[in-house]
Coordinates of C-alpha atoms and ligand atoms in Angstrom, one line a residue:
Chain A
M1 CA 12.2 -13.7 -22.7
S2 CA 12.0 -16.2 -19.9
K3 CA 14.7 -18.7 -19.1
R4 CA 15.2 -22.0 -17.6
I5 CA 17.2 -22.2 -14.3
T6 CA 19.1 -25.4 -13.4
L7 CA 20.7 -25.8 -10.0
K8 CA 23.4 -28.5 -9.7
D9 CA 24.6 -29.7 -6.3
L10 CA 24.4 -26.2 -4.8
D11 CA 25.8 -25.4 -1.4
A12 CA 25.4 -21.9 0.2
Y13 CA 27.5 -20.7 3.1
Y14 CA 27.5 -17.8 5.5
G15 CA 31.1 -17.8 6.6
S16 CA 31.8 -21.4 7.7
F17 CA 28.1 -22.1 8.3
R18 CA 26.5 -24.1 5.5
A19 CA 22.9 -22.9 5.2
V20 CA 21.9 -24.9 2.2
E21 CA 23.3 -28.2 1.0
G22 CA 23.2 -30.2 -2.2
V23 CA 20.3 -28.7 -4.0
T24 CA 19.7 -29.9 -7.5
L25 CA 16.6 -28.9 -9.4
T26 CA 15.3 -27.4 -12.6
I27 CA 13.0 -24.4 -12.8
E28 CA 10.9 -24.3 -16.0
P29 CA 10.5 -21.1 -18.0
R30 CA 7.1 -19.4 -18.1
S31 CA 6.0 -21.1 -14.9
V32 CA 5.7 -20.3 -11.2
T33 CA 7.8 -22.3 -8.9
A34 CA 7.1 -22.1 -5.2
F35 CA 9.7 -22.7 -2.4
I36 CA 8.1 -23.9 0.8
G37 CA 9.5 -25.1 4.1
P38 CA 9.8 -24.3 7.8
S39 CA 11.5 -21.1 8.9
G40 CA 15.3 -21.2 8.7
C41 CA 15.5 -24.0 6.1
G42 CA 17.3 -21.7 3.6
K43 CA 14.6 -20.7 1.2
S44 CA 15.6 -17.1 1.1
T45 CA 19.3 -18.0 1.0
L46 CA 18.7 -20.3 -2.0
L47 CA 16.5 -17.7 -3.7
R48 CA 19.3 -15.1 -3.3
T49 CA 21.9 -17.5 -4.9
L50 CA 19.8 -17.3 -8.1
N51 CA 20.7 -13.6 -8.8
R52 CA 24.0 -13.5 -6.9
M53 CA 22.5 -11.4 -4.2
H54 CA 23.7 -14.0 -1.7
E55 CA 27.3 -12.8 -1.9
V56 CA 26.3 -9.3 -0.9
V57 CA 26.3 -10.5 2.7
P58 CA 29.9 -10.3 4.0
G59 CA 31.5 -13.8 4.1
A60 CA 28.8 -15.5 2.2
R61 CA 29.7 -17.8 -0.7
V62 CA 28.3 -20.4 -3.0
E63 CA 29.5 -23.8 -4.3
G64 CA 28.0 -25.7 -7.1
E65 CA 26.4 -24.4 -10.3
V66 CA 23.4 -22.3 -11.2
L67 CA 22.7 -22.4 -14.9
L68 CA 20.6 -19.8 -16.6
D69 CA 19.7 -21.4 -20.0
G70 CA 22.8 -23.5 -19.7
R71 CA 25.2 -20.7 -18.7
D72 CA 26.7 -20.9 -15.2
L73 CA 26.1 -17.7 -13.2
Y74 CA 29.1 -18.6 -11.0
A75 CA 31.6 -19.2 -13.8
P76 CA 34.7 -17.0 -13.5
G77 CA 34.3 -13.7 -15.2
V78 CA 30.5 -13.5 -14.9
D79 CA 29.5 -10.0 -13.7
P80 CA 27.0 -10.1 -10.9
V81 CA 25.6 -6.7 -12.0
L82 CA 24.7 -8.1 -15.4
V83 CA 23.2 -11.2 -13.8
R84 CA 21.0 -9.1 -11.6
R85 CA 19.7 -7.2 -14.6
Q86 CA 18.4 -10.4 -16.0
V87 CA 17.1 -11.9 -12.7
G88 CA 15.0 -9.4 -10.8
M89 CA 14.0 -9.6 -7.2
V90 CA 11.1 -8.5 -5.0
F91 CA 11.8 -8.5 -1.3
Q92 CA 9.7 -9.6 1.7
R93 CA 9.3 -6.0 3.0
P94 CA 8.4 -3.3 0.5
N95 CA 11.5 -1.2 0.0
P96 CA 10.8 1.7 -2.3
F97 CA 13.5 4.4 -2.3
P98 CA 12.4 7.1 0.1
T99 CA 14.2 9.9 -1.7
M100 CA 12.4 9.3 -4.9
T101 CA 9.0 9.9 -6.3
I102 CA 6.7 7.0 -7.6
R103 CA 7.9 7.7 -11.1
E104 CA 11.5 7.8 -10.2
N105 CA 11.1 4.5 -8.3
V106 CA 9.7 2.8 -11.3
L107 CA 12.5 4.1 -13.5
A108 CA 15.2 3.5 -10.8
G109 CA 16.8 0.6 -12.7
V110 CA 17.3 3.0 -15.7
K111 CA 18.1 6.2 -13.8
L112 CA 20.5 4.7 -11.2
N113 CA 22.5 3.1 -14.0
N114 CA 23.0 6.6 -15.6
R115 CA 21.3 5.4 -18.7
R116 CA 19.7 8.1 -20.8
I117 CA 16.1 7.6 -21.7
A118 CA 13.9 9.8 -23.9
K119 CA 11.1 11.4 -22.0
A120 CA 8.4 9.7 -24.1
D121 CA 10.1 6.3 -23.6
A122 CA 10.3 7.0 -19.9
E123 CA 6.6 7.8 -19.8
E124 CA 5.8 4.7 -21.7
L125 CA 8.0 2.5 -19.6
T126 CA 6.5 3.9 -16.4
E127 CA 2.9 3.3 -17.5
R128 CA 3.7 -0.2 -18.9
S129 CA 5.5 -1.3 -15.7
L130 CA 2.8 0.2 -13.4
R131 CA 0.0 -1.4 -15.5
G132 CA 2.0 -4.7 -15.3
A133 CA 2.0 -4.4 -11.6
N134 CA -1.7 -3.6 -11.4
L135 CA -0.9 -0.2 -9.8
W136 CA -1.4 2.2 -12.7
N137 CA -5.0 3.2 -11.9
E138 CA -4.2 3.9 -8.2
V139 CA -1.2 6.1 -8.8
K140 CA -1.5 7.6 -12.2
D141 CA -2.5 11.0 -10.7
R142 CA 0.3 11.2 -8.3
L143 CA 3.4 9.9 -10.1
N144 CA 5.4 12.8 -8.8
L145 CA 4.6 12.3 -5.1
P146 CA 7.0 10.5 -2.8
A147 CA 6.7 6.7 -2.9
N148 CA 6.5 6.2 0.8
G149 CA 3.1 7.9 0.8
L150 CA 1.6 4.7 -0.6
S151 CA 0.1 1.9 1.4
G152 CA 2.1 -1.2 2.2
G153 CA 0.4 -3.2 -0.6
Q154 CA 0.8 -0.4 -3.1
Q155 CA 4.5 -0.1 -2.1
Q156 CA 5.0 -3.8 -2.7
R157 CA 3.3 -3.6 -6.1
L158 CA 5.5 -0.5 -6.8
C159 CA 8.5 -2.7 -6.0
I160 CA 7.2 -5.3 -8.5
A161 CA 6.8 -2.5 -11.1
R162 CA 10.3 -1.4 -10.4
A163 CA 11.6 -4.9 -10.8
I164 CA 9.8 -5.6 -14.1
A165 CA 10.8 -2.2 -15.5
V166 CA 14.3 -3.4 -16.1
Q167 CA 12.8 -6.2 -18.2
P168 CA 14.4 -9.2 -16.5
E169 CA 14.0 -12.8 -17.7
V170 CA 13.4 -14.2 -14.2
L171 CA 11.5 -12.7 -11.3
L172 CA 12.4 -13.9 -7.7
M173 CA 9.9 -13.1 -5.0
D174 CA 10.7 -13.6 -1.3
E175 CA 7.4 -13.8 0.6
P176 CA 6.0 -10.9 -1.4
C177 CA 2.7 -11.0 0.4
S178 CA 3.7 -11.6 4.0
A179 CA 3.2 -7.9 5.0
L180 CA 0.0 -7.5 3.1
D181 CA -3.7 -7.7 3.7
P182 CA -5.8 -10.4 1.9
I183 CA -7.0 -8.0 -0.8
S184 CA -3.5 -6.8 -1.7
T185 CA -2.4 -10.4 -1.5
L186 CA -5.0 -11.4 -4.0
A187 CA -4.0 -8.5 -6.3
I188 CA -0.4 -9.7 -6.2
E189 CA -1.4 -13.3 -6.8
D190 CA -3.4 -12.3 -9.9
L191 CA -0.4 -10.3 -11.0
I192 CA 1.8 -13.4 -10.6
E193 CA -0.6 -15.3 -12.8
E194 CA -0.3 -12.7 -15.5
L195 CA 3.4 -12.2 -15.2
K196 CA 4.1 -15.9 -15.7
Q197 CA 3.1 -15.4 -19.4
D198 CA 6.4 -13.6 -19.8
Y199 CA 8.7 -14.4 -16.9
T200 CA 10.1 -17.4 -15.0
I201 CA 8.9 -16.8 -11.5
V202 CA 10.2 -18.2 -8.3
I203 CA 8.3 -17.4 -5.1
V204 CA 9.0 -18.2 -1.5
T205 CA 5.9 -18.5 0.6
H206 CA 4.8 -19.7 4.0
N207 CA 1.2 -19.7 2.9
M208 CA 0.2 -23.2 1.7
Q209 CA -3.0 -22.0 0.0
Q210 CA -0.9 -19.4 -1.8
A211 CA 1.6 -22.0 -3.0
S212 CA -1.2 -24.2 -4.2
R213 CA -3.1 -21.3 -5.9
V214 CA -0.3 -19.7 -7.8
S215 CA 2.5 -22.2 -8.4
D216 CA 2.9 -24.9 -11.1
R217 CA 5.7 -26.7 -9.3
T218 CA 6.6 -26.7 -5.7
A219 CA 9.9 -27.5 -3.9
F220 CA 9.8 -28.4 -0.2
F221 CA 12.9 -27.8 1.9
N222 CA 13.6 -28.9 5.4
I223 CA 16.3 -28.9 8.1
A224 CA 17.1 -31.8 10.4
G225 CA 17.6 -29.4 13.3
T226 CA 18.8 -25.9 14.1
G227 CA 22.4 -25.4 12.9
T228 CA 22.1 -28.1 10.2
P229 CA 21.9 -27.1 6.5
G230 CA 18.6 -27.0 4.7
R231 CA 18.0 -29.7 2.0
L232 CA 15.6 -30.2 -0.8
I233 CA 13.2 -32.9 0.3
E234 CA 10.8 -33.1 -2.6
Y235 CA 10.2 -31.3 -5.9
D236 CA 7.2 -32.0 -8.0
D237 CA 4.1 -30.6 -9.7
T238 CA 2.1 -28.5 -7.1
R239 CA -0.9 -30.7 -7.5
V240 CA 1.1 -33.8 -6.7
M241 CA 2.9 -32.1 -3.8
F242 CA -0.4 -31.2 -2.2
S243 CA -2.4 -34.3 -2.9
R244 CA -0.1 -37.3 -2.8
P245 CA 3.5 -36.3 -2.0
S246 CA 6.0 -39.2 -1.8
A247 CA 7.9 -38.0 1.3
Q248 CA 6.3 -38.3 4.7
A249 CA 7.8 -34.9 5.8
T250 CA 6.2 -33.1 2.8
E251 CA 2.8 -34.6 3.7
D252 CA 3.2 -33.5 7.3
Y253 CA 4.2 -30.1 6.3
V254 CA 1.6 -29.3 3.6
S255 CA -1.2 -30.7 5.8
G256 CA 0.0 -28.5 8.7
R257 CA 1.1 -31.2 11.0
F258 CA 4.4 -29.4 11.6
G259 CA 6.3 -26.4 10.6
Chain B
M1 CA -32.8 0.9 37.1
V2 CA -29.8 -1.3 37.6
L3 CA -27.1 0.3 39.7
S4 CA -23.6 -0.5 38.6
T5 CA -21.9 -2.8 41.0
P6 CA -19.3 -1.0 43.1
G7 CA -15.8 -2.0 41.8
P8 CA -12.3 -0.5 42.1
A9 CA -12.5 3.2 41.9
L10 CA -11.8 4.6 38.4
H11 CA -11.6 8.2 39.6
S12 CA -8.9 9.9 41.5
G13 CA -8.4 13.5 42.5
A14 CA -7.0 15.7 39.8
L15 CA -5.4 19.1 39.7
P16 CA -7.2 21.5 37.4
R17 CA -5.7 21.8 33.9
H18 CA -2.8 24.3 33.6
S19 CA -2.3 24.2 37.3
A20 CA 1.4 23.3 36.8
L21 CA 1.8 26.4 34.6
G22 CA -0.1 28.6 37.1
L23 CA 2.0 27.3 40.0
F24 CA 5.2 28.0 38.0
A25 CA 4.1 31.6 37.5
L26 CA 3.4 31.9 41.2
C27 CA 6.8 30.5 42.2
L28 CA 8.5 32.8 39.7
A29 CA 6.6 35.7 41.3
V30 CA 7.7 34.7 44.8
T31 CA 11.4 34.3 43.9
G32 CA 11.2 37.4 41.7
T33 CA 10.1 39.6 44.6
L34 CA 12.6 37.9 46.9
F35 CA 15.5 38.9 44.6
L36 CA 13.9 42.4 44.2
L37 CA 14.1 42.7 48.0
L38 CA 17.7 41.6 47.9
L39 CA 18.4 44.3 45.3
L40 CA 16.6 47.0 47.3
S41 CA 18.3 46.1 50.5
G42 CA 21.6 46.5 48.6
I43 CA 22.8 42.9 49.1
T44 CA 23.1 42.3 45.4
P45 CA 24.5 45.1 43.2
A46 CA 22.2 44.3 40.2
Y47 CA 19.0 42.4 39.7
N48 CA 19.8 38.7 39.5
I49 CA 17.5 37.3 36.8
A50 CA 19.2 34.0 36.5
G51 CA 19.0 33.5 40.3
A52 CA 15.3 34.3 40.3
V53 CA 14.5 31.9 37.4
F54 CA 16.7 29.1 38.9
F55 CA 15.2 29.2 42.4
G56 CA 11.8 29.7 40.9
L57 CA 12.2 26.4 39.0
V58 CA 13.4 24.6 42.1
L59 CA 10.6 26.0 44.2
W60 CA 8.2 25.0 41.5
A61 CA 9.5 21.4 41.4
A62 CA 9.1 21.1 45.1
T63 CA 5.6 22.6 45.4
I64 CA 4.1 21.0 42.4
S65 CA 5.0 17.5 43.6
A66 CA 3.9 18.3 47.1
V67 CA 0.5 19.6 46.0
S68 CA 0.1 16.8 43.6
F69 CA 0.9 14.3 46.3
L70 CA -1.8 15.7 48.5
V71 CA -4.5 15.9 45.8
E72 CA -3.6 13.3 43.2
G73 CA -1.7 10.6 45.1
S74 CA 1.8 9.3 45.0
R75 CA 1.9 7.9 41.4
R76 CA 0.8 11.2 39.8
A77 CA 3.1 13.1 42.2
K78 CA 6.1 11.1 41.0
D79 CA 5.1 11.9 37.5
R80 CA 4.8 15.6 38.2
L81 CA 8.1 15.6 40.1
V82 CA 10.1 14.0 37.3
T83 CA 8.4 16.3 34.7
A84 CA 9.3 19.3 36.9
L85 CA 12.9 18.0 37.3
V86 CA 13.3 17.7 33.5
C87 CA 12.0 21.2 33.0
T88 CA 14.3 22.5 35.7
S89 CA 17.3 20.8 34.1
F90 CA 16.3 22.3 30.8
G91 CA 16.1 25.7 32.4
V92 CA 19.5 25.3 34.1
A93 CA 21.0 24.2 30.7
L94 CA 19.4 27.2 29.0
L95 CA 20.3 29.9 31.5
P96 CA 24.1 30.1 30.8
L97 CA 23.4 30.0 27.1
I98 CA 20.9 32.9 27.3
S99 CA 23.2 34.8 29.7
L100 CA 26.1 34.3 27.3
V101 CA 24.2 35.5 24.2
F102 CA 22.8 38.4 26.2
T103 CA 26.3 39.5 27.5
V104 CA 27.9 39.2 24.1
V105 CA 25.1 41.2 22.4
T106 CA 25.0 44.0 25.0
N107 CA 28.8 44.3 25.0
G108 CA 29.3 43.8 21.3
I109 CA 26.5 46.0 20.0
A110 CA 28.5 49.2 20.7
R111 CA 30.9 48.6 17.8
F112 CA 28.5 46.6 15.6
D113 CA 28.7 49.3 13.0
G114 CA 29.6 49.8 9.3
A115 CA 33.3 50.6 10.1
F116 CA 33.7 47.3 11.9
F117 CA 32.7 45.4 8.8
S118 CA 34.5 47.5 6.2
E119 CA 37.8 48.4 7.8
S120 CA 40.9 46.6 9.0
L121 CA 43.0 47.7 12.0
R122 CA 45.8 49.1 9.8
N123 CA 47.3 52.2 11.4
I124 CA 44.6 52.3 14.1
I125 CA 45.7 53.1 17.6
G126 CA 42.8 53.7 20.0
P127 CA 39.2 53.8 18.9
G128 CA 37.8 53.1 15.4
G129 CA 38.9 50.5 13.0
G130 CA 37.3 47.2 12.2
A131 CA 37.7 43.4 11.8
L132 CA 37.1 43.0 8.0
H133 CA 40.6 41.4 7.7
A134 CA 39.7 38.9 10.5
I135 CA 36.3 38.1 9.1
V136 CA 37.8 37.5 5.6
G137 CA 40.6 35.4 7.2
T138 CA 38.2 33.3 9.2
L139 CA 35.9 32.7 6.3
E140 CA 38.8 31.8 3.9
I141 CA 40.7 29.6 6.3
T142 CA 37.6 27.7 7.4
L143 CA 36.3 27.3 3.9
I144 CA 39.6 25.8 2.7
A145 CA 39.7 23.6 5.8
A146 CA 36.2 22.4 4.9
L147 CA 37.1 21.9 1.3
I148 CA 40.0 19.6 2.5
S149 CA 38.2 17.8 5.3
V150 CA 34.8 17.1 3.7
P151 CA 36.0 15.0 0.8
V152 CA 38.6 13.2 2.9
G153 CA 36.3 12.6 5.8
L154 CA 33.3 11.6 3.7
L155 CA 35.3 9.2 1.5
T156 CA 36.8 7.7 4.6
A157 CA 33.4 7.2 6.1
I158 CA 32.1 5.7 2.8
Y159 CA 35.0 3.3 2.8
L160 CA 34.5 2.3 6.4
V161 CA 30.7 1.7 6.0
E162 CA 30.4 0.4 2.4
Y163 CA 33.7 -1.3 1.6
G164 CA 36.0 -1.7 4.6
R165 CA 36.4 -5.1 6.1
G166 CA 38.8 -6.6 8.5
A167 CA 42.1 -5.3 9.7
V168 CA 42.4 -2.2 7.4
A169 CA 39.0 -0.9 8.5
R170 CA 39.8 -1.5 12.1
A171 CA 43.1 0.3 11.8
I172 CA 41.5 3.3 10.2
T173 CA 38.8 3.5 12.8
F174 CA 41.4 3.3 15.5
L175 CA 43.5 6.1 13.9
V176 CA 40.4 8.3 13.5
D177 CA 39.7 7.8 17.2
V178 CA 43.2 8.8 18.0
M179 CA 42.9 11.9 15.7
T180 CA 39.8 12.9 17.6
G181 CA 41.9 13.3 20.7
I182 CA 44.6 15.5 19.2
P183 CA 44.8 18.7 21.2
S184 CA 44.3 21.7 18.9
I185 CA 47.6 23.3 19.8
V186 CA 49.3 20.1 18.6
A187 CA 47.5 20.4 15.3
G188 CA 48.8 23.9 15.0
L189 CA 52.4 22.8 15.8
F190 CA 52.1 20.1 13.2
A191 CA 51.0 22.5 10.5
F192 CA 53.7 24.9 11.6
A193 CA 56.4 22.2 11.5
L194 CA 55.1 21.0 8.2
F195 CA 55.3 24.4 6.5
Q196 CA 58.6 25.1 8.1
L197 CA 60.0 22.0 6.5
L198 CA 58.4 22.6 3.2
T199 CA 59.5 26.3 2.9
G200 CA 62.7 26.3 5.0
D201 CA 61.5 29.5 6.7
P202 CA 61.8 29.1 10.5
G203 CA 59.2 31.8 11.1
I204 CA 56.7 30.8 8.5
R205 CA 53.1 32.2 8.8
L206 CA 50.4 31.7 6.3
G207 CA 46.6 31.2 6.3
F208 CA 46.7 28.0 4.4
G209 CA 48.7 26.5 7.2
G210 CA 45.8 27.4 9.5
S211 CA 43.5 25.5 7.1
I212 CA 45.7 22.4 7.4
A213 CA 45.7 22.6 11.1
L214 CA 41.9 23.0 11.2
S215 CA 41.4 20.1 8.8
V216 CA 43.5 17.9 11.1
L217 CA 40.9 18.7 13.8
M218 CA 37.9 18.5 11.4
V219 CA 38.5 15.3 9.5
P220 CA 37.8 12.9 12.4
I221 CA 34.6 14.7 13.3
V222 CA 33.4 14.5 9.7
V223 CA 34.4 10.8 9.5
R224 CA 32.6 10.0 12.7
S225 CA 29.4 11.9 12.0
S226 CA 29.2 10.7 8.3
E227 CA 29.8 7.2 9.4
E228 CA 26.9 7.2 11.8
M229 CA 24.6 8.7 9.1
L230 CA 25.6 6.2 6.5
K231 CA 25.0 3.3 9.0
L232 CA 21.5 4.6 9.5
V233 CA 20.6 4.0 5.8
P234 CA 18.7 0.7 5.9
N235 CA 20.4 -2.2 4.2
E236 CA 17.2 -3.0 2.3
L237 CA 17.7 0.1 0.2
R238 CA 21.2 -1.0 -0.8
E239 CA 19.9 -4.5 -1.6
A240 CA 16.9 -3.1 -3.6
S241 CA 19.4 -1.1 -5.7
L242 CA 21.8 -3.9 -6.2
A243 CA 19.0 -6.3 -7.1
L244 CA 18.1 -3.9 -10.0
G245 CA 21.5 -4.5 -11.4
V246 CA 23.0 -1.2 -10.2
P247 CA 26.8 -1.5 -9.6
N248 CA 28.0 -0.9 -6.0
W249 CA 29.6 2.5 -6.6
L250 CA 26.4 3.9 -8.2
T251 CA 24.3 2.4 -5.4
V252 CA 26.5 4.3 -2.9
G253 CA 26.4 7.5 -4.9
K254 CA 22.8 7.6 -5.9
V255 CA 20.9 5.7 -3.2
V256 CA 23.0 5.7 0.0
L257 CA 24.4 9.2 -0.1
P258 CA 21.2 11.0 -1.0
T259 CA 19.3 9.1 1.7
A260 CA 22.0 10.1 4.3
L261 CA 22.7 13.6 2.9
A262 CA 20.7 15.6 5.4
G263 CA 22.5 14.1 8.3
I264 CA 25.9 14.4 6.6
V265 CA 25.3 18.1 5.9
T266 CA 24.3 18.6 9.6
G267 CA 27.5 16.8 10.7
V268 CA 29.7 18.8 8.5
M269 CA 28.2 22.1 9.7
L270 CA 28.7 21.0 13.3
A271 CA 32.3 20.2 12.5
V272 CA 32.7 23.7 10.9
A273 CA 31.2 25.3 13.9
R274 CA 33.5 23.3 16.1
V275 CA 36.7 24.5 14.4
I276 CA 35.7 28.0 13.4
G277 CA 36.3 29.2 17.0
E278 CA 39.8 27.6 17.3
T279 CA 42.4 30.1 18.5
A280 CA 45.6 28.3 19.5
P281 CA 46.6 26.6 16.2
L282 CA 45.8 29.7 14.2
L283 CA 47.8 31.9 16.6
L284 CA 50.8 29.6 15.8
I285 CA 50.6 29.1 12.1
A286 CA 48.4 31.9 10.7
G287 CA 49.8 34.5 13.1
Y288 CA 48.2 37.9 13.5
T289 CA 48.2 41.1 11.6
D290 CA 46.4 44.4 11.5
S291 CA 46.2 44.5 7.8
M292 CA 44.1 43.0 5.1
N293 CA 45.4 39.9 3.5
Y294 CA 43.1 38.1 1.0
N295 CA 45.8 35.6 0.0
P296 CA 45.9 32.5 2.2
F297 CA 49.1 31.2 0.6
D298 CA 51.2 34.2 1.6
Q299 CA 51.9 36.2 4.7
R300 CA 50.1 36.4 8.0
M301 CA 46.3 36.2 8.1
M302 CA 44.0 37.4 10.9
T303 CA 41.1 35.4 12.1
L304 CA 38.2 36.3 14.4
P305 CA 39.2 34.2 17.4
V306 CA 42.8 35.5 17.2
Y307 CA 41.4 39.0 16.8
V308 CA 39.4 38.7 20.0
Y309 CA 42.5 37.3 21.7
T310 CA 44.9 40.0 20.7
Q311 CA 42.4 42.8 21.3
Y312 CA 41.8 41.6 24.8
T313 CA 45.4 40.7 25.7
Q314 CA 47.2 43.6 24.0
P315 CA 45.1 46.7 24.5
G316 CA 46.6 50.2 24.1
T317 CA 46.6 52.9 26.8
D318 CA 42.9 53.4 26.3
V319 CA 41.5 49.9 27.0
Q320 CA 37.9 50.6 26.2
P321 CA 37.9 50.5 22.3
Y322 CA 40.0 47.3 22.3
L323 CA 37.5 45.6 24.6
E324 CA 34.6 46.8 22.6
R325 CA 36.2 45.4 19.4
A326 CA 36.9 42.1 21.1
W327 CA 33.2 41.8 22.1
T328 CA 31.9 42.8 18.7
A329 CA 34.3 40.2 17.1
S330 CA 32.9 37.6 19.4
L331 CA 29.4 38.6 18.5
T332 CA 30.3 38.3 14.8
L333 CA 31.7 34.8 15.3
I334 CA 28.5 33.7 17.0
L335 CA 26.5 35.2 14.2
I336 CA 28.6 33.4 11.6
V337 CA 28.1 30.0 13.3
L338 CA 24.4 30.8 13.7
A339 CA 24.1 31.6 10.0
L340 CA 25.9 28.4 9.1
N341 CA 23.5 26.4 11.2
V342 CA 20.5 28.0 9.6
I343 CA 22.0 27.2 6.1
A344 CA 22.7 23.6 7.2
R345 CA 19.1 23.2 8.4
L346 CA 17.7 24.6 5.1
I347 CA 20.0 22.3 3.1
A348 CA 19.0 19.3 5.3
R349 CA 15.3 20.1 4.8
F350 CA 15.8 20.4 1.1
F351 CA 17.5 17.1 0.8
A352 CA 15.7 15.1 3.4
P353 CA 13.8 12.0 2.2
K354 CA 10.5 13.4 0.9
L355 CA 7.7 12.5 3.2
P356 CA 4.0 12.7 2.3
H357 CA 2.3 16.0 3.4
Ligands
LIG401 N1 23.0 -12.9 6.9 C1 23.1 -14.1 7.5 N2 24.3 -14.3 8.1 C2 24.4 -15.6 8.7 N3 23.5 -16.5 8.7 C3 22.4 -16.3 8.1 C4 22.1 -15.1 7.4 N4 20.9 -15.1 6.8 C5 20.4 -16.3 7.1 N5 21.3 -17.0 7.9 C6 21.1 -18.4 8.3 O1 20.9 -19.2 7.2 C7 19.8 -20.2 7.5 C8 18.8 -20.1 6.4 O2 18.2 -18.8 6.5 P1 17.1 -18.3 5.5 O3 16.9 -16.8 5.8 O4 17.5 -18.7 4.1 O5 15.8 -19.1 5.9 P2 14.3 -19.1 5.3 O6 14.0 -20.4 4.9 O7 14.2 -18.0 4.4 O8 13.5 -18.7 6.7 P3 12.2 -17.9 6.8 O9 11.1 -18.7 6.3 O10 12.1 -17.6 8.2 O11 12.4 -16.6 6.0 C9 19.3 -19.9 8.9 O12 19.9 -20.8 9.8 C10 19.8 -18.5 9.2 O13 20.1 -18.4 10.6
LIG402 MG1 13.2 -16.0 4.3

């Protein structure tokens, strides 16, 4: 299922402001890649260019290439809707649909697209996705209750279940644990560990321990100052990044001396 | 035993619980007797309830803050004063409303009978007759106006919030603002001129023209209220849906609209309530008649506001039955608006985002 992502000299703009500049890197399939860096360096922006969510912001645009198994996502004629079905996303703040029940939330990707699904298949998909997100046992008795009755951590795992229910190739996570307690965080980290068997995972995090715990490769981004574009400083195996990085800025950042 | 060291006082004087309520009852009793004395001495012809309540509220605001100042100190007294002022304002706002409803009900109840809701005014001179033709006319004309305005207004609002960018959106917003300010008589003239042109009949009168005039008034209200409601839908929900690979139009239709639906329905009902009482444009284009007319596309059509107007301004030699009918028609209009509001609330509750418990 999972796919390799290659970025070639990617620039991301908000109107005339260049938020990310000249990023070139390759994200391996069936692995977890972490984006780290100080606030405002463009991690979320870069993440959102990977499933064409960046252009949802009015005036936002992208230059350069993002290749998904060699196919450019920004080539003319590529349908962003189809891209997003292959590259799923989990947001920083849990955002279940308030008008829907837990079950409807999990099936949202199917139902919202007006696709017909047999009742048995829907049951099966709901259970598989919720089990995949480690949430099944907690909600199996209240699938028909509103989703905003769940705790924050449960809501976030519901959002993960919702994202994996459309069976994407890649899963993007933008600080998925920043609103969660340590126990929910651990549950999600375990989940990421399991999900990487099937998916290519990219995670943005501010938590150095988390990056070193869950990721195989780590990319460090930085900005020269406010108003300047974010750049990729260093990209390497997570072990290397946290033990003997080659750039001084990386060492300062991962050891907590700045940022 | 260690005695606690004396520090800043933690206690202050306090009025007993419910003293505000008790004092209010007392003030009401005082002003109540005062107005009773006025009545008995013949200065006022009837007992002035509104006056008693109003001056009771004012007296209460004054006494509660004075008493509180003496017992509880200045900070609490300010708190009490502001609370009392808020309650007084609320009472002042409520008095005319209650008075209006009371007046309409007492005057309108006389003819609130079967005949009023089952007969027209055809061949009626003097007492009797009813307003069925006006009720049917009001319902039909308003319903058609809503059928025109809701899709137009809602689609405009969706365009403005979800798709519109730049000059076009700004121009539409400006035009909607201009439309909001159109006087209703102008809307009536517009509809009249329009159908005059279309039919070539210089004295054209038809119910559908009234619907057109009302939709001119209704569209901007629907656009404005729906726009506000759509803006309230958090962007995160749109992004969540788009990130699942749902196309934009389905996101709008299945995520944004359902989330905002309760508010939109309320806005539409308010718009209906606003135009259902319009008189001037309907007088112009729908005209008035004493007979039944179920067909909005042909001939004059009576409506409740116009009914009230004509009954009041063109009574026969015996004025009383005309006035009674005018009041009962007003009461009916208020009841229709009330019923619409209740329906809107039920719909809103039914569609509101499901909350736990
Ligand atoms: N919608 C937007 N419109 C305009 N500028 C934006 C927008 N979103 C982000 N930016 C700008 O782009 C730059 C990068 O923002 P981004 O959100 O990608 O940073 P980040 O690395 O994710 O930060 P954080 O760690 O705080 O989430 C910032 O300078 C920010 O001000
Ligand atoms: Mg971010």
